[in-house]
XYZ file of C-alpha atoms in Angstrom:
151
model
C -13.892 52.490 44.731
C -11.287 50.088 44.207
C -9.566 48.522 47.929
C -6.371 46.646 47.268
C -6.856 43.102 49.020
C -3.519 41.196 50.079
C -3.717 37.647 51.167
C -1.773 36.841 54.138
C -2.870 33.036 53.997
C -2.752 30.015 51.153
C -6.496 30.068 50.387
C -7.871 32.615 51.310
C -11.127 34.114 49.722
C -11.582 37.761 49.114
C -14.247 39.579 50.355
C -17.631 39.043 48.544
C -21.077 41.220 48.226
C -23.585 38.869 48.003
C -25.702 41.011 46.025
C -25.864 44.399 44.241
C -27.244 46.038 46.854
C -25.262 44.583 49.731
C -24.003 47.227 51.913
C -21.465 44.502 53.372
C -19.343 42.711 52.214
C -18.506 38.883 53.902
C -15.357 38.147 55.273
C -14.594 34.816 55.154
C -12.542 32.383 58.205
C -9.401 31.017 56.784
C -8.750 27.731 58.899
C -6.521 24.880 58.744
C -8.912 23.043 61.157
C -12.510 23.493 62.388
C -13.049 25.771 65.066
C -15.289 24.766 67.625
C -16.825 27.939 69.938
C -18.185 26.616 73.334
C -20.993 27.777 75.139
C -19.574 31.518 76.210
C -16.351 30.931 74.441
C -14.168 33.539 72.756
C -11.983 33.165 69.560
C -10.086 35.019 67.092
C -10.891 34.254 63.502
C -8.305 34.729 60.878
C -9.637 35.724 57.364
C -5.879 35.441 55.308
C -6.496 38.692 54.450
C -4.804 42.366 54.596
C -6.609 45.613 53.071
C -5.832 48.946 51.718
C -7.705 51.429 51.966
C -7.574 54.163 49.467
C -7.175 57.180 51.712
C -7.191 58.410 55.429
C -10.785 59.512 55.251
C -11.949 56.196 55.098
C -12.619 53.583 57.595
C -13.678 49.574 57.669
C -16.369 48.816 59.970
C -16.549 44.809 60.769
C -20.011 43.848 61.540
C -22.025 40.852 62.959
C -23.372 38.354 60.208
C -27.254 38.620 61.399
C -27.878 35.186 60.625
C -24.858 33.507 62.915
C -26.713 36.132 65.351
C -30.079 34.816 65.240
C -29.894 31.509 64.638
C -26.773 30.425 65.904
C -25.832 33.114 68.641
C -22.679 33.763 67.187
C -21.572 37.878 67.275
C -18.776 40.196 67.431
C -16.732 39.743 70.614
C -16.753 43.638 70.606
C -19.522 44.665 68.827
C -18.503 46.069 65.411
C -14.637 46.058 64.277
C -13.054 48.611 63.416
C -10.461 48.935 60.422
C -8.270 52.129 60.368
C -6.937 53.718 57.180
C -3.567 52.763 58.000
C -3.559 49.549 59.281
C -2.371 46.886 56.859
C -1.999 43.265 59.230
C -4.653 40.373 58.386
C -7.764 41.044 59.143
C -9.098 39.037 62.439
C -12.655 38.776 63.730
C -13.186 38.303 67.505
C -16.166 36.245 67.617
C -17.930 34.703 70.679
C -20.686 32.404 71.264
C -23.898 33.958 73.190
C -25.883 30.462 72.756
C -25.686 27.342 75.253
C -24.758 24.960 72.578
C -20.948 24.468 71.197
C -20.999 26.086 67.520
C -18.236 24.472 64.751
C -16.829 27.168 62.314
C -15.535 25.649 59.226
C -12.984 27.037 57.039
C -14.368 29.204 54.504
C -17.277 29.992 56.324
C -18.814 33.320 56.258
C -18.088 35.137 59.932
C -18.698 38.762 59.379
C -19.410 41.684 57.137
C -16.897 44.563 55.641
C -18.615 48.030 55.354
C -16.254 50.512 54.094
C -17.603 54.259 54.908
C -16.146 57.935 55.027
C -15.130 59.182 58.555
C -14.383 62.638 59.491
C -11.209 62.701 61.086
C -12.468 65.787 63.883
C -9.924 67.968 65.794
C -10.926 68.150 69.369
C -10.727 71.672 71.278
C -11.345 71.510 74.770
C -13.884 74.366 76.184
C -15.397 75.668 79.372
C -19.015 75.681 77.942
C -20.856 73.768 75.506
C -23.715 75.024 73.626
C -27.829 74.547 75.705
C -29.855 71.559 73.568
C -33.691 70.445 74.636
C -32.132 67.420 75.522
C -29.214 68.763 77.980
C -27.207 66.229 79.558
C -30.225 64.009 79.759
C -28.764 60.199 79.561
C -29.460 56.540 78.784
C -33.232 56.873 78.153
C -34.081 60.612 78.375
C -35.283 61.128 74.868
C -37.773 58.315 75.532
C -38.732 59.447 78.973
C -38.654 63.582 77.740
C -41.543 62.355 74.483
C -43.609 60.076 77.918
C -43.442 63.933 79.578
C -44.687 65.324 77.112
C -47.732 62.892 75.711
């Protein structure tokens, strides 16, 4: 599938799958200056760029790089991004810094990965009763708790 890429920045790199089997692929920061995230610190990361995707059943997810994760503490301010089929500004990555030691990001650095993925765009229809499951309205935990039961 081809996705039209538009950069919104002087420099700015395209996104890149690192291999042929990458899932994701990385966004890249597009800085003028280092960025320096403090201990608990917040920031929004441009990336110069602004996609198109090629119809309204598709969606961008932005996702954590797991290696900023792990070794540097360094995730999604809210979790995973999402990119909808009509939106066409640059693309930004909140990022925030988990770890108790100031992290620098440089320009060019990798910051996140781009899946692209179908979505079903669902109608919602409000009812009085919703079909019985096993499971019920059991919550955060149930299914683990229902197999315990059960053992």
């Amino acid at each position: 599938m081809d996705v039209k890429v538009k950069r919104t920045r002087p420099g700015a790199l395209l996104p890149l799958r690192a291999t042929s089997g990458s899932a994701g692929a990385d966004l890249f920061a597009c800085l003028d200056a280092p960025l320096t995230l403090a201990p608990g610190g917040r920031a929004l990361v441009p990336t110069g760029i602004a996609v198109e995707l090629p119809g309204a059943n598709l969606v961008a997810f932005v996702f954590a790089r797991s290696g900023l994760a792990i070794k540097h503490g360094i995730t999604l301010s809210n979790g995973v991004g999402v990119i909808d089929s009509d939106y066409r500004g640059e693309l930004q990555v909140g990022l925030t810094n988990l770890s108790d030691t100031p992290f620098t990001i440089e320009n060019h650095m990798r910051i996140a990965q781009l899946v692209i993925s179908e979505c079903v765009q669902a109608v919602f229809v409000e009812t009085e009763n919703l079909d019985e499951t096993a499971r019920g309205a059991g919550g955060f935990g149930s299914t683990g708790l229902h197999a315990e039961k059960e053992a």
